Amino acid sequence: MNRTVVVLAAGQGTRMKSPLAKVLHPILGRPMLAHLLESLSALGADRTVVVVGHQADAVSAVARTFGAEVVHQEPQLGTGHALMCCRDVLGSSGHILLVAGDVPLLPVDEVGHFWAEFESSGARAGVVSLHIERPFGYGRILRDAGGNLTRIVEERDASAEERAIREVNSGVYFLDASHVMAHLDGLGRGNVQGEYYLTDVFARMATGGSPARLFTASQPDHWLGVNSQADLARTTRRLRREVVDRWMAQGITFPDPDTVWVEPAVLLEPGVVVQPHVRLCGATRLTACCEVRSFSVLHSTYLGPGTLVKEHCVMEGTRTGSECILGPFCHTREGTELGDRLHLGNFVETKKAHLKDGVKANHLSYLGDASVGAGSNIGAGTITCNYDGVHKHRTSLGERVFVGSDTQLVAPVAVGDGAYIGAGTTVTKDVPPGALAISRSPQKNIEGWVAKKKERESRGAGEPGNSRSQGKK
Ligand code: UD1
Ligand code: CA
């Protein structure tokens, strides 16, 4: 039998009270819908169809990265209407797994078991139900004396008695297309929300003598969707903890696992230590024995073996060699490539910078569009002036260059191997290898100047507004 997964993702998610469509809200760095589609792919269905409506372009883009087909639902007239919109694409044969797009951490293993059970049962439809303590907001499952599903009643349409029922509809269904499509035509909108409820299909099937089969989830918490910001935060916390627990089981040290954030695509190698309050994002990889200390954030960054990132560093699109020491307070931006045993200290910013083995830039510098040869030393307050207001230009320093403090390198400019640059120099011309470049204005000492100044001041004392120390020099 042909198997299709249908994901309903056209709603705005008004209860999120957010301008972003619900299924696009990120969980650990990727949209909710992406988490769901990735885990559903393990079921090996023949096709996946995603129903889009609100922010259709952005939702479709996520769907297509997982090879899903897209169906537009415009306007959004309810979950039953969403399935009606799929009718042409689905045809009238095959088995459908229908899920809401707002259940990012759906336990797909159990979904697979239920699907197999459904297929061998010969039933026309199946509904996964959950027994939960606080059923608020969910459709309640009504059974007859024989335990068969008679009806699903939405919270807003339910009587007080029905609201007391704690068995609810998970929003995950197994459908035999040939049977269900026929029932869609009979759906009406005579309910509090004025919508076509997919759930009404099951009442029609019960009346027609073929009630949907109920499957009871073993861990109901895992099937709960995201309907509010609080749900989103809870779901994020759960996944965050799962990821960290998995890494701890593989020997990674997290002295305080409750405070760290490790996104799912991150890779960690043995001996890595991740201190409290660290965020590791995107395709970050920490190789053997690296340590990242508190309040540092790494985005798609590769750390070579034994590298130490001290407190409060921000690293983006950076690659380091082995045994580097960075921070505290470093900002390495896109295109930073560092050699081995390199030191970057407080308030050093790099961008598109290739710094070779053993380079030291320990304080207060900006190195942008620059290459620096092995063993060079960058003094405090060194700035590459890479931008002329229109274009970016490169600075190139050779090996073992000594750059004195407070140097400006006005790009494009090149400094040869072994050259020295005196403190306070503005380098505007290339410096040959082994040369000293210095552009400071000569210093002048005026003997006895302080005593004379004080004398002048004491003469002028008492006359308001006559003080020369008020910045009137
Ligand atoms: C739905 C069920 C409810 C169940 C709950 C489980 C109905 C009528 N009710 O309620 O019984 O307990 O899910 O989570 O089905 N969507 C569309 N097009 C629409 C409307 C919704 O694609 O026109 C999508 C939404 O984007 C969402 C999903 O369908 O991903 C569910 O919609 P939502 O509004 O969250 O339904 P619930 O009120 O939670
Ligand atoms: Ca929902």
Short mmCIF file of C-alpha atoms and ligand atoms in Angstrom, two decimals:
data_model
loop_
_atom_site.label_atom_id
_atom_site.label_comp_id
_atom_site.label_asym_id
_atom_site.label_seq_id
_atom_site.Cartn_x
_atom_site.Cartn_y
_atom_site.Cartn_z
CA MET A 1 0.00 0.00 0.00
CA ASN A 2 1.20 3.47 -0.93
CA ARG A 3 2.09 5.47 2.24
CA THR A 4 1.95 9.24 2.44
CA VAL A 5 2.78 11.51 5.35
CA VAL A 6 0.69 14.71 5.47
CA VAL A 7 1.76 17.52 7.77
CA LEU A 8 -0.71 20.34 8.49
CA ALA A 9 1.24 23.58 8.77
CA ALA A 10 -0.98 26.31 7.32
CA GLY A 11 -2.20 27.89 10.56
CA GLN A 12 -0.86 31.12 12.01
CA GLY A 13 -0.90 29.80 15.57
CA THR A 14 -2.76 32.72 17.11
CA ARG A 15 -2.23 31.44 20.64
CA MET A 16 1.54 32.02 20.16
CA LYS A 17 0.73 35.77 19.91
CA SER A 18 3.71 36.15 17.61
CA PRO A 19 4.12 37.60 14.10
CA LEU A 20 6.01 34.44 13.09
CA ALA A 21 3.97 31.46 11.86
CA LYS A 22 3.91 28.85 14.61
CA VAL A 23 5.76 26.06 12.77
CA LEU A 24 8.66 28.45 11.99
CA HIS A 25 9.46 29.15 15.63
CA PRO A 26 12.93 27.76 16.26
CA ILE A 27 13.78 25.09 18.76
CA LEU A 28 17.51 24.86 19.46
CA GLY A 29 18.30 26.84 16.33
CA ARG A 30 15.99 25.21 13.76
CA PRO A 31 12.31 25.60 12.94
CA MET A 32 9.83 23.38 14.72
CA LEU A 33 8.70 22.00 11.35
CA ALA A 34 12.26 20.96 10.46
CA HIS A 35 12.54 18.88 13.65
CA LEU A 36 9.27 17.14 12.83
CA LEU A 37 10.06 16.49 9.14
CA GLU A 38 13.48 15.13 9.99
CA SER A 39 12.15 12.64 12.50
CA LEU A 40 9.24 11.64 10.21
CA SER A 41 11.72 10.81 7.46
CA ALA A 42 12.72 7.76 9.53
CA LEU A 43 9.32 6.22 8.68
CA GLY A 44 10.36 5.80 5.05
CA ALA A 45 6.98 6.85 3.59
CA ASP A 46 6.61 7.08 -0.18
CA ARG A 47 5.80 10.79 -0.09
CA THR A 48 5.53 13.68 2.31
CA VAL A 49 3.06 16.50 1.74
CA VAL A 50 3.07 19.72 3.78
CA VAL A 51 -0.02 21.96 3.80
CA VAL A 52 1.06 25.63 3.90
CA GLY A 53 -0.88 28.87 4.26
CA HIS A 54 0.45 31.51 6.65
CA GLN A 55 3.95 32.63 5.59
CA ALA A 56 3.71 30.01 2.88
CA ASP A 57 7.04 30.88 1.23
CA ALA A 58 9.10 30.42 4.35
CA VAL A 59 7.20 27.30 5.43
CA SER A 60 7.50 25.80 1.92
CA ALA A 61 11.24 26.45 1.94
CA VAL A 62 11.60 24.35 5.11
CA ALA A 63 9.36 21.64 3.64
CA ARG A 64 11.37 21.44 0.42
CA THR A 65 14.69 20.96 2.25
CA PHE A 66 13.21 17.64 3.33
CA GLY A 67 12.01 16.75 -0.16
CA ALA A 68 8.35 17.30 0.76
CA GLU A 69 5.64 18.38 -1.67
CA VAL A 70 3.71 21.53 -0.83
CA VAL A 71 -0.05 22.10 -0.96
CA HIS A 72 -1.50 25.59 -0.47
CA GLN A 73 -4.53 26.15 1.75
CA GLU A 74 -6.01 29.60 1.25
CA PRO A 75 -7.91 30.72 3.27
CA GLN A 76 -7.42 28.44 6.27
CA LEU A 77 -10.84 27.09 7.15
CA GLY A 78 -9.80 24.40 9.61
CA THR A 79 -8.02 21.06 9.77
CA GLY A 80 -10.75 19.29 7.74
CA HIS A 81 -10.43 21.91 5.02
CA ALA A 82 -6.64 21.43 5.05
CA LEU A 83 -7.12 17.77 4.14
CA MET A 84 -9.71 18.70 1.46
CA CYS A 85 -7.01 20.85 -0.17
CA CYS A 86 -4.82 17.72 -0.49
CA ARG A 87 -7.43 15.69 -2.28
CA ASP A 88 -6.03 16.18 -5.79
CA VAL A 89 -2.48 15.49 -4.72
CA LEU A 90 -3.35 12.42 -2.64
CA GLY A 91 -5.89 10.76 -4.90
CA SER A 92 -8.26 8.27 -3.40
CA SER A 93 -6.12 5.30 -2.53
CA GLY A 94 -3.29 4.55 -0.13
CA HIS A 95 -2.63 5.08 3.53
CA ILE A 96 -2.09 8.48 5.07
CA LEU A 97 -0.33 9.42 8.28
CA LEU A 98 -1.70 12.85 9.14
CA VAL A 99 0.07 14.94 11.78
CA ALA A 100 -0.11 18.53 12.93
CA GLY A 101 3.03 20.55 12.26
CA ASP A 102 3.20 21.74 15.85
CA VAL A 103 4.42 18.53 17.49
CA PRO A 104 8.17 18.88 16.91
CA LEU A 105 9.34 16.08 19.22
CA LEU A 106 6.79 13.48 18.13
CA PRO A 107 7.98 10.00 19.24
CA VAL A 108 8.34 8.63 15.74
CA ASP A 109 9.26 5.08 16.87
CA GLU A 110 5.86 4.67 18.48
CA VAL A 111 4.16 6.34 15.49
CA GLY A 112 5.78 3.67 13.31
CA HIS A 113 4.51 0.84 15.55
CA PHE A 114 0.99 2.23 15.51
CA TRP A 115 1.09 2.70 11.74
CA ALA A 116 2.11 -0.94 11.20
CA GLU A 117 -0.62 -2.07 13.62
CA PHE A 118 -3.17 0.10 11.81
CA GLU A 119 -2.22 -1.31 8.42
CA SER A 120 -2.50 -4.92 9.55
CA SER A 121 -5.80 -4.25 11.39
CA GLY A 122 -7.71 -3.39 8.21
CA ALA A 123 -9.33 -0.41 10.00
CA ARG A 124 -10.38 2.59 7.91
CA ALA A 125 -8.93 5.17 10.29
CA GLY A 126 -6.89 5.38 13.48
CA VAL A 127 -6.50 8.10 16.10
CA VAL A 128 -3.74 8.31 18.68
CA SER A 129 -5.19 9.26 22.06
CA LEU A 130 -3.45 10.55 25.15
CA HIS A 131 -4.40 10.24 28.80
CA ILE A 132 -3.32 13.50 30.39
CA GLU A 133 -3.95 15.27 33.68
CA ARG A 134 -4.71 18.69 32.19
CA PRO A 135 -6.73 18.19 29.00
CA PHE A 136 -7.40 21.92 28.52
CA GLY A 137 -7.36 22.97 24.86
CA TYR A 138 -7.47 19.47 23.38
CA GLY A 139 -10.27 17.64 21.63
CA ARG A 140 -11.82 15.08 24.03
CA ILE A 141 -12.26 11.45 23.02
CA LEU A 142 -15.81 10.11 23.45
CA ARG A 143 -16.19 6.34 23.53
CA ASP A 144 -19.27 4.14 23.55
CA ALA A 145 -19.90 1.36 26.05
CA GLY A 146 -17.83 -1.01 23.93
CA GLY A 147 -14.85 1.38 24.04
CA ASN A 148 -15.19 2.45 20.42
CA LEU A 149 -14.58 6.05 19.36
CA THR A 150 -17.91 7.77 18.77
CA ARG A 151 -16.87 11.40 18.49
CA ILE A 152 -14.11 13.92 19.18
CA VAL A 153 -15.40 17.11 20.75
CA GLU A 154 -13.31 20.28 20.76
CA GLU A 155 -12.73 22.14 24.02
CA ARG A 156 -14.83 25.09 22.87
CA ASP A 157 -17.75 22.96 21.75
CA ALA A 158 -17.71 20.63 24.76
CA SER A 159 -20.22 20.46 27.62
CA ALA A 160 -18.93 20.68 31.19
CA GLU A 161 -19.27 16.92 31.45
CA GLU A 162 -17.26 16.34 28.27
CA ARG A 163 -14.57 18.74 29.43
CA ALA A 164 -13.96 16.52 32.45
CA ILE A 165 -12.73 13.73 30.12
CA ARG A 166 -8.98 13.30 30.31
CA GLU A 167 -8.50 11.21 27.20
CA VAL A 168 -7.66 13.58 24.34
CA ASN A 169 -6.93 13.60 20.62
CA SER A 170 -3.18 13.84 19.90
CA GLY A 171 -3.81 15.19 16.38
CA VAL A 172 -2.03 12.18 14.84
CA TYR A 173 -4.20 10.06 12.57
CA PHE A 174 -3.90 7.05 10.25
CA LEU A 175 -6.32 7.23 7.34
CA ASP A 176 -7.34 4.98 4.50
CA ALA A 177 -7.63 7.56 1.71
CA SER A 178 -10.32 5.70 -0.22
CA HIS A 179 -12.63 5.82 2.80
CA VAL A 180 -11.84 9.18 4.40
CA MET A 181 -11.97 11.35 1.29
CA ALA A 182 -15.61 10.37 0.82
CA HIS A 183 -16.50 11.63 4.31
CA LEU A 184 -14.84 15.03 3.79
CA ASP A 185 -17.68 16.17 1.54
CA GLY A 186 -20.15 15.88 4.37
CA LEU A 187 -18.23 18.13 6.79
CA GLY A 188 -19.92 21.32 7.93
CA ARG A 189 -18.82 24.39 9.85
CA GLY A 190 -21.54 24.41 12.45
CA ASN A 191 -19.26 24.78 15.44
CA VAL A 192 -18.05 27.57 17.71
CA GLN A 193 -14.97 28.26 15.52
CA GLY A 194 -16.87 28.10 12.22
CA GLU A 195 -14.24 25.71 10.84
CA TYR A 196 -14.24 22.42 8.97
CA TYR A 197 -13.06 20.08 11.73
CA LEU A 198 -11.14 17.06 10.53
CA THR A 199 -12.17 15.43 13.78
CA ASP A 200 -15.83 15.38 12.64
CA VAL A 201 -14.84 12.74 10.09
CA PHE A 202 -14.52 10.23 12.92
CA ALA A 203 -18.08 10.81 14.19
CA ARG A 204 -19.35 10.22 10.64
CA MET A 205 -17.34 7.02 10.39
CA ALA A 206 -18.71 5.77 13.73
CA THR A 207 -22.27 6.47 12.59
CA GLY A 208 -21.53 4.65 9.37
CA GLY A 209 -20.51 1.54 11.32
CA SER A 210 -16.71 1.73 10.90
CA PRO A 211 -15.36 3.59 13.94
CA ALA A 212 -11.74 4.67 13.93
CA ARG A 213 -9.37 2.51 15.91
CA LEU A 214 -7.84 4.17 18.96
CA PHE A 215 -4.15 3.85 19.79
CA THR A 216 -3.06 4.88 23.27
CA ALA A 217 0.31 6.60 23.53
CA SER A 218 2.66 5.14 26.14
CA GLN A 219 4.34 8.46 26.99
CA PRO A 220 1.61 11.07 26.45
CA ASP A 221 3.87 14.02 27.38
CA HIS A 222 5.95 13.44 24.28
CA TRP A 223 2.95 13.82 21.98
CA LEU A 224 1.89 17.21 23.28
CA GLY A 225 2.09 19.97 20.73
CA VAL A 226 3.25 23.55 20.99
CA ASN A 227 0.34 25.96 21.30
CA SER A 228 1.86 28.78 23.37
CA GLN A 229 5.18 30.42 24.12
CA ALA A 230 5.29 28.48 27.40
CA ASP A 231 4.89 25.20 25.47
CA LEU A 232 7.70 26.29 23.12
CA ALA A 233 10.02 26.98 26.06
CA ARG A 234 9.17 23.64 27.69
CA THR A 235 9.78 21.76 24.45
CA THR A 236 13.08 23.57 23.90
CA ARG A 237 14.19 22.73 27.44
CA ARG A 238 13.36 19.08 26.91
CA LEU A 239 15.32 18.80 23.67
CA ARG A 240 18.22 20.83 25.09
CA ARG A 241 18.50 18.42 28.00
CA GLU A 242 18.23 15.37 25.71
CA VAL A 243 21.12 16.61 23.56
CA VAL A 244 23.35 17.34 26.55
CA ASP A 245 22.50 14.01 28.21
CA ARG A 246 23.49 12.22 25.03
CA TRP A 247 26.88 13.95 25.01
CA MET A 248 27.45 13.26 28.71
CA ALA A 249 26.83 9.57 28.01
CA GLN A 250 29.68 9.84 25.49
CA GLY A 251 32.08 11.24 28.07
CA ILE A 252 31.81 15.00 27.50
CA THR A 253 32.10 17.04 30.73
CA PHE A 254 29.38 19.59 31.55
CA PRO A 255 29.86 20.77 35.16
CA ASP A 256 26.39 22.37 35.01
CA PRO A 257 24.33 20.77 32.22
CA ASP A 258 21.21 22.80 33.03
CA THR A 259 22.75 26.04 31.80
CA VAL A 260 24.37 25.03 28.51
CA TRP A 261 22.88 25.17 25.03
CA VAL A 262 24.17 22.67 22.47
CA GLU A 263 22.37 22.62 19.12
CA PRO A 264 21.70 19.25 17.48
CA ALA A 265 24.26 19.61 14.65
CA VAL A 266 27.17 20.29 17.05
CA LEU A 267 29.94 17.67 17.31
CA LEU A 268 32.02 17.12 20.44
CA GLU A 269 35.08 14.89 20.83
CA PRO A 270 36.41 13.06 23.88
CA GLY A 271 37.95 15.19 26.62
CA VAL A 272 35.89 18.28 25.79
CA VAL A 273 34.78 20.43 28.74
CA VAL A 274 31.84 22.79 28.34
CA GLN A 275 31.56 25.14 31.31
CA PRO A 276 28.25 26.64 32.57
CA HIS A 277 26.33 29.15 30.42
CA VAL A 278 27.98 28.28 27.12
CA ARG A 279 26.08 28.23 23.80
CA LEU A 280 27.34 26.04 20.96
CA CYS A 281 25.38 26.74 17.78
CA GLY A 282 25.09 25.59 14.17
CA ALA A 283 27.75 23.25 12.81
CA THR A 284 30.22 23.91 15.63
CA ARG A 285 32.79 21.21 16.30
CA LEU A 286 35.04 20.96 19.34
CA THR A 287 37.84 18.45 18.80
CA ALA A 288 39.65 16.49 21.52
CA CYS A 289 40.29 18.15 24.87
CA CYS A 290 39.00 21.62 24.02
CA GLU A 291 37.48 23.69 26.80
CA VAL A 292 34.94 26.48 26.41
CA ARG A 293 34.36 28.67 29.45
CA SER A 294 31.30 30.52 30.66
CA PHE A 295 29.30 33.03 28.61
CA SER A 296 31.03 32.17 25.35
CA VAL A 297 28.93 31.66 22.22
CA LEU A 298 30.24 29.72 19.22
CA HIS A 299 28.43 29.71 15.86
CA SER A 300 29.60 27.21 13.20
CA THR A 301 33.11 27.26 14.59
CA TYR A 302 35.80 24.56 14.55
CA LEU A 303 38.26 24.35 17.45
CA GLY A 304 41.47 22.39 16.92
CA PRO A 305 42.59 19.91 19.63
CA GLY A 306 43.38 21.30 23.08
CA THR A 307 42.11 24.80 22.34
CA LEU A 308 40.91 26.88 25.29
CA VAL A 309 38.23 29.52 24.82
CA LYS A 310 38.06 31.62 27.96
CA GLU A 311 35.05 33.54 29.27
CA HIS A 312 32.83 35.87 27.19
CA CYS A 313 34.06 35.08 23.67
CA VAL A 314 31.87 35.28 20.57
CA MET A 315 33.13 33.17 17.66
CA GLU A 316 31.41 32.98 14.28
CA GLY A 317 32.49 30.96 11.25
CA THR A 318 35.97 30.55 12.74
CA ARG A 319 38.48 27.73 12.47
CA THR A 320 41.38 27.36 14.90
CA GLY A 321 44.42 25.12 14.90
CA SER A 322 45.51 23.15 17.95
CA GLU A 323 46.23 24.49 21.44
CA CYS A 324 45.11 28.05 20.85
CA ILE A 325 44.16 30.25 23.79
CA LEU A 326 41.42 32.76 23.14
CA GLY A 327 39.75 35.36 25.32
CA PRO A 328 38.42 36.48 27.60
CA PHE A 329 36.28 38.85 25.48
CA CYS A 330 37.39 37.90 21.95
CA HIS A 331 35.19 38.34 18.90
CA THR A 332 36.29 36.22 15.95
CA ARG A 333 34.03 36.76 12.96
CA GLU A 334 33.27 35.01 9.67
CA GLY A 335 36.35 33.84 7.79
CA THR A 336 38.77 33.84 10.72
CA GLU A 337 41.36 31.07 10.30
CA LEU A 338 43.89 30.56 13.04
CA GLY A 339 47.03 28.40 13.11
CA ASP A 340 48.35 26.40 16.07
CA ARG A 341 49.28 27.73 19.54
CA LEU A 342 47.90 31.16 18.81
CA HIS A 343 46.82 33.68 21.45
CA LEU A 344 44.06 36.24 21.09
CA GLY A 345 43.34 38.23 24.24
CA ASN A 346 40.84 40.76 25.57
CA PHE A 347 38.85 42.82 23.10
CA VAL A 348 40.50 41.47 19.98
CA GLU A 349 38.20 41.34 16.95
CA THR A 350 39.07 39.43 13.78
CA LYS A 351 37.26 39.12 10.46
CA LYS A 352 38.47 37.34 7.30
CA ALA A 353 41.81 37.09 9.07
CA HIS A 354 44.32 34.31 8.44
CA LEU A 355 46.70 34.22 11.37
CA LYS A 356 49.46 31.61 11.24
CA ASP A 357 51.04 29.49 14.00
CA GLY A 358 52.10 31.21 17.19
CA VAL A 359 50.71 34.67 16.39
CA LYS A 360 49.94 36.72 19.50
CA ALA A 361 47.43 39.57 19.64
CA ASN A 362 46.78 39.88 23.32
CA HIS A 363 44.88 43.13 23.73
CA LEU A 364 42.48 45.59 22.09
CA SER A 365 42.95 45.06 18.35
CA TYR A 366 41.00 44.83 15.12
CA LEU A 367 42.41 42.52 12.45
CA GLY A 368 40.11 42.51 9.42
CA ASP A 369 40.89 41.31 5.86
CA ALA A 370 44.38 40.49 7.10
CA SER A 371 46.97 37.76 6.91
CA VAL A 372 49.69 37.48 9.54
CA GLY A 373 52.68 35.17 9.24
CA ALA A 374 53.88 32.72 11.88
CA GLY A 375 55.36 34.04 15.11
CA SER A 376 54.29 37.66 14.61
CA ASN A 377 53.34 39.79 17.60
CA ILE A 378 50.52 42.31 17.37
CA GLY A 379 50.78 45.07 20.00
CA ALA A 380 47.84 46.45 21.98
CA GLY A 381 45.61 48.80 20.06
CA THR A 382 46.65 47.68 16.57
CA ILE A 383 44.03 48.39 13.91
CA THR A 384 43.87 47.26 10.30
CA CYS A 385 42.13 50.11 8.49
CA ASN A 386 40.56 47.85 5.89
CA TYR A 387 37.68 50.01 4.69
CA ASP A 388 38.09 53.20 2.62
CA GLY A 389 34.40 54.01 2.74
CA VAL A 390 33.71 52.13 -0.48
CA HIS A 391 35.94 49.05 -0.71
CA LYS A 392 37.65 46.63 1.62
CA HIS A 393 41.42 46.14 1.29
CA ARG A 394 43.82 43.54 2.68
CA THR A 395 46.71 43.88 5.06
CA SER A 396 49.47 41.33 4.80
CA LEU A 397 52.12 40.83 7.48
CA GLY A 398 55.02 38.41 7.03
CA GLU A 399 56.52 36.06 9.62
CA ARG A 400 58.02 37.24 12.94
CA VAL A 401 56.79 40.79 12.43
CA PHE A 402 56.73 42.92 15.59
CA VAL A 403 53.90 45.45 15.55
CA GLY A 404 54.21 48.07 18.32
CA SER A 405 51.18 49.27 20.25
CA ASP A 406 48.70 51.73 18.77
CA THR A 407 49.63 51.03 15.17
CA GLN A 408 47.27 51.68 12.28
CA LEU A 409 47.86 49.64 9.12
CA VAL A 410 46.13 51.52 6.29
CA ALA A 411 45.24 48.83 3.73
CA PRO A 412 46.18 47.81 1.14
CA VAL A 413 49.59 47.44 2.75
CA ALA A 414 52.22 44.72 3.18
CA VAL A 415 54.89 44.29 5.84
CA GLY A 416 57.87 42.01 5.12
CA ASP A 417 59.24 39.16 7.27
CA GLY A 418 60.99 40.18 10.47
CA ALA A 419 60.09 43.90 10.17
CA TYR A 420 59.42 46.10 13.21
CA ILE A 421 56.80 48.79 13.47
CA GLY A 422 57.32 51.41 16.15
CA ALA A 423 54.51 52.11 18.59
CA GLY A 424 52.06 54.74 17.41
CA THR A 425 52.92 54.36 13.74
CA THR A 426 50.45 54.87 10.90
CA VAL A 427 51.65 52.48 8.21
CA THR A 428 50.58 53.74 4.78
CA LYS A 429 53.39 52.28 2.65
CA ASP A 430 54.73 48.74 2.34
CA VAL A 431 57.53 47.91 4.81
CA PRO A 432 60.47 45.86 3.45
CA PRO A 433 61.60 42.72 5.30
CA GLY A 434 63.79 43.46 8.31
CA ALA A 435 63.07 47.22 8.26
CA LEU A 436 61.80 49.46 11.07
CA ALA A 437 58.80 51.59 10.15
CA ILE A 438 58.08 54.53 12.39
CA SER A 439 55.86 57.54 11.74
CA ARG A 440 55.57 59.19 15.14
CA SER A 441 56.06 62.97 15.41
CA PRO A 442 59.19 63.65 17.44
CA GLN A 443 58.74 64.19 21.18
CA LYS A 444 59.53 67.59 22.73
CA ASN A 445 60.21 68.05 26.50
CA ILE A 446 59.60 71.49 28.01
CA GLU A 447 61.65 71.78 31.22
CA GLY A 448 59.93 73.36 34.25
CA TRP A 449 56.57 73.67 32.48
CA VAL A 450 54.50 72.29 35.40
CA ALA A 451 55.87 74.73 37.97
CA LYS A 452 55.17 77.67 35.63
CA LYS A 453 51.63 76.49 35.08
CA LYS A 454 50.96 76.27 38.80
CA GLU A 455 52.37 79.74 39.33
CA ARG A 456 50.05 81.18 36.69
CA GLU A 457 47.10 79.43 38.25
CA SER A 458 47.79 80.71 41.76
CA ARG A 459 47.99 84.29 40.43
CA GLY A 460 44.63 83.90 38.76
CA ALA A 461 43.01 82.20 41.81
CA GLY A 462 39.83 83.75 43.21
CA GLU A 463 38.71 85.13 39.86
CA PRO A 464 35.81 82.89 38.91
CA GLY A 465 35.90 81.48 35.39
CA ASN A 466 39.61 82.22 35.05
CA SER A 467 40.87 78.73 35.73
CA ARG A 468 42.99 77.39 32.88
CA SER A 469 42.45 73.82 33.95
CA GLN A 470 38.83 73.87 32.75
CA GLY A 471 39.77 72.71 29.28
CA LYS A 472 40.53 76.19 27.93
CA LYS A 473 44.16 75.49 27.00
C1 UD1 B 1 -6.44 20.05 16.90
C2 UD1 B 1 -7.63 19.09 16.98
C3 UD1 B 1 -7.81 18.65 18.43
C4 UD1 B 1 -6.55 18.02 18.94
C5 UD1 B 1 -5.36 18.96 18.75
C6 UD1 B 1 -4.06 18.25 19.06
C7 UD1 B 1 -9.17 19.78 15.23
C8 UD1 B 1 -10.46 20.43 14.94
N1 UD1 B 1 -8.83 19.72 16.51
O1 UD1 B 1 -6.78 21.19 17.66
O2 UD1 B 1 -8.86 17.73 18.54
O3 UD1 B 1 -6.67 17.69 20.32
O4 UD1 B 1 -5.26 19.41 17.39
O5 UD1 B 1 -2.98 19.12 18.95
O6 UD1 B 1 -8.52 19.27 14.34
N2 UD1 B 1 -3.97 23.87 10.42
C9 UD1 B 1 -3.98 24.00 9.04
N3 UD1 B 1 -5.05 24.61 8.44
C10 UD1 B 1 -6.10 25.08 9.16
C11 UD1 B 1 -6.09 24.94 10.56
C12 UD1 B 1 -5.00 24.32 11.16
O7 UD1 B 1 -3.04 23.60 8.37
O8 UD1 B 1 -7.02 25.62 8.54
C13 UD1 B 1 -2.79 23.22 11.05
C14 UD1 B 1 -2.10 24.13 12.03
O9 UD1 B 1 -1.06 24.85 11.38
C15 UD1 B 1 -1.57 23.15 13.07
C16 UD1 B 1 -2.52 21.98 12.99
O10 UD1 B 1 -3.25 22.12 11.80
O11 UD1 B 1 -0.25 22.70 12.74
C17 UD1 B 1 -3.46 21.93 14.18
O12 UD1 B 1 -4.16 23.14 14.25
P1 UD1 B 1 -4.47 23.83 15.64
O13 UD1 B 1 -5.20 25.09 15.37
O14 UD1 B 1 -3.27 23.89 16.49
O15 UD1 B 1 -5.52 22.76 16.21
P2 UD1 B 1 -5.91 22.56 17.71
O16 UD1 B 1 -6.84 23.62 18.12
O17 UD1 B 1 -4.70 22.34 18.52
CA CA B 2 -2.41 22.32 18.15
#
